[in-house]
PDB file of C-alpha atoms in Angstrom:
ATOM      1  CA  GLY A   1       2.685 -18.320   3.437  1.00 54.00           C
ATOM      2  CA  ARG A   2       0.828 -16.332   0.853  1.00 53.00           C
ATOM      3  CA  ARG A   3       2.240 -13.078  -0.415  1.00 56.00           C
ATOM      4  CA  PHE A   4       0.196  -9.908  -0.868  1.00 50.00           C
ATOM      5  CA  SER A   5       0.626 -10.232  -4.632  1.00 48.00           C
ATOM      6  CA  ASP A   6      -1.074 -13.661  -4.563  1.00 52.00           C
ATOM      7  CA  TYR A   7      -4.447 -11.919  -4.091  1.00 49.00           C
ATOM      8  CA  LYS A   8      -4.743 -10.449  -7.615  1.00 59.00           C
ATOM      9  CA  PRO A   9      -7.006  -8.861  -8.760  1.00 72.00           C
ATOM     10  CA  MET A  10      -7.720  -7.405  -5.344  1.00 72.00           C
ATOM     11  CA  HIS A  11     -10.205  -4.746  -6.521  1.00 72.00           C
ATOM     12  CA  LYS A  12     -12.806  -7.474  -7.177  1.00 75.00           C
ATOM     13  CA  PHE A  13     -12.791  -8.548  -3.524  1.00 76.00           C
ATOM     14  CA  VAL A  14     -12.917  -5.262  -1.587  1.00 79.00           C
ATOM     15  CA  GLN A  15     -16.255  -4.786   0.184  1.00 77.00           C
ATOM     16  CA  PRO A  16     -18.632  -3.129  -0.449  1.00 77.00           C
ATOM     17  CA  ALA A  17     -18.487  -4.038  -4.144  1.00 76.00           C
ATOM     18  CA  LEU A  18     -17.777  -1.397  -6.774  1.00 77.00           C
ATOM     19  CA  ARG A  19     -20.839   0.749  -7.368  1.00 80.00           C
ATOM     20  CA  PRO A  20     -22.433   0.135 -10.760  1.00 80.00           C
ATOM     21  CA  GLY A  21     -22.630   3.199 -13.004  1.00 77.00           C
ATOM     22  CA  LEU A  22     -19.934   5.204 -11.194  1.00 77.00           C
ATOM     23  CA  GLU A  23     -16.797   5.986 -13.171  1.00 78.00           C
ATOM     24  CA  ASN A  24     -13.318   6.051 -11.698  1.00 87.00           C
ATOM     25  CA  GLN A  25     -13.702   4.272  -8.374  1.00 90.00           C
ATOM     26  CA  VAL A  26     -10.537   3.923  -6.307  1.00 93.00           C
ATOM     27  CA  ARG A  27     -10.816   1.997  -3.055  1.00 91.00           C
ATOM     28  CA  TYR A  28      -9.099   3.019   0.185  1.00 91.00           C
ATOM     29  CA  LEU A  29      -8.230   0.514   2.922  1.00 92.00           C
ATOM     30  CA  HIS A  30      -7.249   2.100   6.233  1.00 91.00           C
ATOM     31  CA  VAL A  31      -4.391   0.242   7.933  1.00 91.00           C
ATOM     32  CA  HIS A  32      -3.311   2.434  10.893  1.00 91.00           C
ATOM     33  CA  GLU A  33      -3.024   6.045  12.019  1.00 90.00           C
ATOM     34  CA  GLU A  34      -1.236   7.839  14.814  1.00 92.00           C
ATOM     35  CA  PRO A  35      -2.918  11.299  14.819  1.00 89.00           C
ATOM     36  CA  GLU A  36      -0.583  14.145  13.851  1.00 89.00           C
ATOM     37  CA  LYS A  37       2.241  11.607  13.314  1.00 94.00           C
ATOM     38  CA  TYR A  38       1.508   9.246  10.413  1.00 94.00           C
ATOM     39  CA  ASN A  39      -1.157   7.376   8.487  1.00 92.00           C
ATOM     40  CA  ILE A  40      -0.841   4.077   6.631  1.00 94.00           C
ATOM     41  CA  GLY A  41      -3.357   3.121   3.978  1.00 94.00           C
ATOM     42  CA  ILE A  42      -3.750   1.096   0.806  1.00 94.00           C
ATOM     43  CA  PHE A  43      -5.244   2.370  -2.451  1.00 94.00           C
ATOM     44  CA  VAL A  44      -6.759  -0.231  -4.770  1.00 93.00           C
ATOM     45  CA  PHE A  45      -6.988   0.780  -8.452  1.00 93.00           C
ATOM     46  CA  PRO A  46      -9.185  -1.184 -10.839  1.00 90.00           C
ATOM     47  CA  PRO A  47      -7.937  -1.059 -14.455  1.00 90.00           C
ATOM     48  CA  GLY A  48      -8.523   2.403 -15.966  1.00 90.00           C
ATOM     49  CA  SER A  49      -9.026   4.213 -12.647  1.00 93.00           C
ATOM     50  CA  ARG A  50      -7.074   7.235 -11.429  1.00 95.00           C
ATOM     51  CA  ILE A  51      -6.561   9.589  -8.512  1.00 96.00           C
ATOM     52  CA  PRO A  52      -6.705  13.051 -10.113  1.00 97.00           C
ATOM     53  CA  LEU A  53      -4.056  15.732  -9.642  1.00 97.00           C
ATOM     54  CA  HIS A  54      -3.944  16.431  -5.884  1.00 95.00           C
ATOM     55  CA  ASP A  55      -1.585  17.664  -3.176  1.00 92.00           C
ATOM     56  CA  HIS A  56      -0.142  16.669   0.186  1.00 90.00           C
ATOM     57  CA  PRO A  57       0.256  20.051   1.964  1.00 87.00           C
ATOM     58  CA  GLY A  58       3.299  20.131   4.266  1.00 86.00           C
ATOM     59  CA  MET A  59       3.596  16.353   4.129  1.00 89.00           C
ATOM     60  CA  CYS A  60       6.042  13.653   3.127  1.00 94.00           C
ATOM     61  CA  VAL A  61       4.613  10.511   1.538  1.00 95.00           C
ATOM     62  CA  LEU A  62       6.243   7.179   0.842  1.00 96.00           C
ATOM     63  CA  SER A  63       4.380   4.982  -1.682  1.00 96.00           C
ATOM     64  CA  ARG A  64       5.120   1.391  -2.659  1.00 96.00           C
ATOM     65  CA  ILE A  65       3.453  -0.308  -5.584  1.00 94.00           C
ATOM     66  CA  LEU A  66       2.429  -3.727  -4.233  1.00 91.00           C
ATOM     67  CA  TYR A  67       1.260  -5.038  -7.590  1.00 88.00           C
ATOM     68  CA  GLY A  68       0.463  -3.694 -11.031  1.00 90.00           C
ATOM     69  CA  SER A  69       1.645  -0.490 -12.696  1.00 92.00           C
ATOM     70  CA  LEU A  70       0.708   3.181 -12.465  1.00 94.00           C
ATOM     71  CA  ASN A  71       1.436   6.167 -14.662  1.00 95.00           C
ATOM     72  CA  VAL A  72       2.463   9.124 -12.505  1.00 96.00           C
ATOM     73  CA  GLN A  73       2.452  12.823 -13.390  1.00 96.00           C
ATOM     74  CA  SER A  74       4.086  14.971 -10.693  1.00 96.00           C
ATOM     75  CA  PHE A  75       4.691  18.660 -10.157  1.00 95.00           C
ATOM     76  CA  ASP A  76       7.131  20.479  -7.897  1.00 93.00           C
ATOM     77  CA  VAL A  77       5.957  23.624  -6.139  1.00 87.00           C
ATOM     78  CA  ILE A  78       8.288  26.522  -6.936  1.00 85.00           C
ATOM     79  CA  PRO A  79      10.266  26.988  -3.675  1.00 72.00           C
ATOM     80  CA  GLU A  80       9.927  30.774  -3.294  1.00 66.00           C
ATOM     81  CA  GLN A  81       6.184  30.322  -2.719  1.00 60.00           C
ATOM     82  CA  LYS A  82       6.572  29.690   0.996  1.00 52.00           C
ATOM     83  CA  ASN A  83       2.977  30.779   1.676  1.00 56.00           C
ATOM     84  CA  TRP A  84       1.357  28.422  -0.820  1.00 53.00           C
ATOM     85  CA  LEU A  85      -0.158  26.367   2.004  1.00 52.00           C
ATOM     86  CA  LYS A  86      -1.963  29.412   3.413  1.00 52.00           C
ATOM     87  CA  LYS A  87      -2.975  30.575  -0.041  1.00 50.00           C
ATOM     88  CA  ARG A  88      -5.149  27.525  -0.644  1.00 50.00           C
ATOM     89  CA  PHE A  89      -7.659  28.478   2.076  1.00 45.00           C
ATOM     90  CA  GLY A  90      -8.907  31.500   0.136  1.00 49.00           C
ATOM     91  CA  ASN A  91     -11.275  31.428  -2.807  1.00 46.00           C
ATOM     92  CA  LYS A  92     -10.339  28.112  -4.431  1.00 44.00           C
ATOM     93  CA  LYS A  93     -11.745  29.191  -7.777  1.00 41.00           C
ATOM     94  CA  SER A  94      -9.099  31.894  -8.244  1.00 49.00           C
ATOM     95  CA  ASN A  95      -6.098  30.378  -6.442  1.00 84.00           C
ATOM     96  CA  THR A  96      -3.110  29.289  -8.449  1.00 87.00           C
ATOM     97  CA  ILE A  97       0.279  27.842  -7.601  1.00 87.00           C
ATOM     98  CA  LYS A  98       3.457  28.182  -9.672  1.00 89.00           C
ATOM     99  CA  SER A  99       4.887  24.780 -10.449  1.00 92.00           C
ATOM    100  CA  VAL A 100       7.367  22.772 -12.462  1.00 93.00           C
ATOM    101  CA  LYS A 101       5.913  19.870 -14.451  1.00 95.00           C
ATOM    102  CA  LEU A 102       8.108  16.790 -14.126  1.00 96.00           C
ATOM    103  CA  PRO A 103       8.460  14.033 -16.756  1.00 96.00           C
ATOM    104  CA  LYS A 104       5.754  11.351 -16.627  1.00 96.00           C
ATOM    105  CA  LYS A 105       6.842   8.050 -15.090  1.00 95.00           C
ATOM    106  CA  LYS A 106       5.493   4.518 -15.187  1.00 95.00           C
ATOM    107  CA  LEU A 107       5.954   2.759 -11.865  1.00 94.00           C
ATOM    108  CA  SER A 108       5.567  -1.008 -11.579  1.00 92.00           C
ATOM    109  CA  ALA A 109       5.644  -3.254  -8.519  1.00 91.00           C
ATOM    110  CA  PRO A 110       7.716  -3.286  -6.368  1.00 93.00           C
ATOM    111  CA  ALA A 111       8.698   0.340  -7.114  1.00 95.00           C
ATOM    112  CA  VAL A 112       8.872   2.899  -4.304  1.00 96.00           C
ATOM    113  CA  THR A 113       8.309   6.620  -4.804  1.00 95.00           C
ATOM    114  CA  SER A 114       8.300   9.557  -2.403  1.00 95.00           C
ATOM    115  CA  LEU A 115       7.198  13.155  -2.214  1.00 94.00           C
ATOM    116  CA  TYR A 116       8.075  16.091   0.014  1.00 92.00           C
ATOM    117  CA  PRO A 117       6.467  19.464   0.831  1.00 88.00           C
ATOM    118  CA  ALA A 118       7.824  21.131  -2.349  1.00 85.00           C
ATOM    119  CA  LYS A 119       9.094  18.129  -4.402  1.00 91.00           C
ATOM    120  CA  ASN A 120       6.676  15.856  -6.317  1.00 92.00           C
ATOM    121  CA  ASN A 121       4.025  17.107  -3.870  1.00 91.00           C
ATOM    122  CA  ILE A 122       1.252  17.499  -6.410  1.00 94.00           C
ATOM    123  CA  HIS A 123       0.648  14.369  -8.456  1.00 95.00           C
ATOM    124  CA  GLU A 124      -1.792  12.111 -10.266  1.00 96.00           C
ATOM    125  CA  PHE A 125      -1.858   8.308 -10.403  1.00 96.00           C
ATOM    126  CA  LYS A 126      -3.427   6.533 -13.408  1.00 95.00           C
ATOM    127  CA  CYS A 127      -3.871   2.783 -13.728  1.00 93.00           C
ATOM    128  CA  GLY A 128      -3.683   1.541 -17.308  1.00 85.00           C
ATOM    129  CA  MET A 129      -6.167  -0.632 -19.147  1.00 82.00           C
ATOM    130  CA  ASP A 130      -3.527  -2.968 -20.580  1.00 75.00           C
ATOM    131  CA  VAL A 131      -4.809  -6.334 -21.774  1.00 59.00           C
ATOM    132  CA  GLY A 132      -4.726  -8.693 -18.820  1.00 65.00           C
ATOM    133  CA  SER A 133      -4.321  -5.866 -16.302  1.00 75.00           C
ATOM    134  CA  ASN A 134      -5.354  -6.705 -12.769  1.00 84.00           C
ATOM    135  CA  GLY A 135      -5.222  -3.071 -11.709  1.00 89.00           C
ATOM    136  CA  ALA A 136      -2.743  -1.857  -9.138  1.00 92.00           C
ATOM    137  CA  VAL A 137      -2.370  -1.586  -5.377  1.00 93.00           C
ATOM    138  CA  VAL A 138      -0.332   1.084  -3.555  1.00 95.00           C
ATOM    139  CA  LEU A 139       0.687   1.197   0.099  1.00 95.00           C
ATOM    140  CA  ASP A 140       0.974   4.828   1.297  1.00 95.00           C
ATOM    141  CA  VAL A 141       2.622   6.164   4.448  1.00 97.00           C
ATOM    142  CA  LEU A 142       1.767   9.851   5.062  1.00 93.00           C
ATOM    143  CA  LEU A 143       3.859  11.931   7.475  1.00 93.00           C
ATOM    144  CA  PRO A 144       1.918  13.690   9.048  1.00 90.00           C
ATOM    145  CA  PRO A 145      -1.560  12.570   7.945  1.00 87.00           C
ATOM    146  CA  TYR A 146      -4.150  14.782   6.295  1.00 85.00           C
ATOM    147  CA  ASN A 147      -6.393  16.781   8.611  1.00 82.00           C
ATOM    148  CA  PHE A 148      -9.278  19.059   7.659  1.00 71.00           C
ATOM    149  CA  ASP A 149      -7.963  22.129   9.511  1.00 74.00           C
ATOM    150  CA  GLU A 150      -4.382  22.399   8.221  1.00 73.00           C
ATOM    151  CA  ARG A 151      -3.685  19.664   5.665  1.00 77.00           C
ATOM    152  CA  ASP A 152      -6.770  18.930   3.605  1.00 83.00           C
ATOM    153  CA  CYS A 153      -6.424  17.346   0.170  1.00 88.00           C
ATOM    154  CA  ASN A 154      -6.796  19.798  -2.725  1.00 91.00           C
ATOM    155  CA  PHE A 155      -7.293  19.091  -6.408  1.00 95.00           C
ATOM    156  CA  TYR A 156      -5.758  20.965  -9.359  1.00 96.00           C
ATOM    157  CA  GLU A 157      -5.913  21.548 -13.086  1.00 95.00           C
ATOM    158  CA  PRO A 158      -2.677  22.320 -14.934  1.00 95.00           C
ATOM    159  CA  HIS A 159      -2.465  25.485 -17.072  1.00 95.00           C
ATOM    160  CA  ASP A 160       0.285  27.123 -19.135  1.00 94.00           C
ATOM    161  CA  HIS A 161       1.964  23.752 -19.881  1.00 91.00           C
ATOM    162  CA  GLY A 162       2.025  22.837 -16.168  1.00 90.00           C
ATOM    163  CA  ARG A 163       3.703  26.044 -15.004  1.00 92.00           C
ATOM    164  CA  ILE A 164       0.515  27.111 -13.218  1.00 93.00           C
ATOM    165  CA  LEU A 165      -1.793  24.830 -11.243  1.00 93.00           C
ATOM    166  CA  LYS A 166      -5.289  26.068 -10.492  1.00 93.00           C
ATOM    167  CA  LEU A 167      -7.146  24.836  -7.417  1.00 92.00           C
ATOM    168  CA  VAL A 168     -10.444  23.160  -8.328  1.00 94.00           C
ATOM    169  CA  GLU A 169     -13.165  21.206  -6.568  1.00 94.00           C
ATOM    170  CA  GLN A 170     -12.809  17.431  -6.412  1.00 93.00           C
ATOM    171  CA  PRO A 171     -13.529  16.200  -9.943  1.00 94.00           C
ATOM    172  CA  PRO A 172     -17.083  14.824 -10.103  1.00 93.00           C
ATOM    173  CA  ASP A 173     -15.924  11.640 -11.863  1.00 92.00           C
ATOM    174  CA  PHE A 174     -13.531  10.678  -9.030  1.00 93.00           C
ATOM    175  CA  HIS A 175     -14.779   8.434  -6.234  1.00 91.00           C
ATOM    176  CA  CYS A 176     -12.472   7.304  -3.428  1.00 90.00           C
ATOM    177  CA  ILE A 177     -14.491   4.755  -1.472  1.00 88.00           C
ATOM    178  CA  SER A 178     -13.462   3.264   1.884  1.00 88.00           C
ATOM    179  CA  GLY A 179     -13.639  -0.476   1.966  1.00 84.00           C
ATOM    180  CA  VAL A 180     -12.650  -3.701   3.681  1.00 82.00           C
ATOM    181  CA  TYR A 181     -10.430  -6.506   2.425  1.00 80.00           C
ATOM    182  CA  GLY A 182      -9.885  -9.313   4.912  1.00 76.00           C
ATOM    183  CA  ARG A 183      -8.758  -7.629   8.118  1.00 74.00           C
ATOM    184  CA  LEU A 184      -7.793  -4.368   6.378  1.00 74.00           C
ATOM    185  CA  GLY A 185      -9.919  -1.254   6.134  1.00 73.00           C
ATOM    186  CA  SER A 186     -13.193   0.069   7.450  1.00 72.00           C
ATOM    187  CA  MET A 187     -16.540   0.972   5.931  1.00 63.00           C
ATOM    188  CA  ASP A 188     -16.821   4.522   7.336  1.00 57.00           C
TER     189      ASP A 188
END
């Protein structure tokens, strides 16, 4: 049978099509969710796209690169900040988190990476624009899944050489668009 990697470049076949004129479009294909237990999804990165610096509050995430390569910048949350999850619900414009900037990594299929509540929890994925690049595809398993009440996704800007991360609104040039590919995903 055909392997998942036989479908390159997948980003050209996700429906609806990429929106003309929008920068940085990453596609999300929902696979399965058990509420409050886990969520499985696939992120499809066209060449040059990225998911900006974001967190996974109180979660563990296992990610497998199905094809392509991604540059990853991760940050650990300094452990003595046990209340950092509660802190993020205040005024986002003034909230900061102490962090440790980790060395950048390039992950290529079939690499697997993981993050935990205080380790690698805040990270950014960037897909290169290498000649001949077909983008990248990542399978994510989130334990437990995001929810808007307790575990919403937050975005950050690094300051002081990555020792401080400031909460910011979702960057206006980032678009994560739900899509369908074969029997995967939904258009909601």
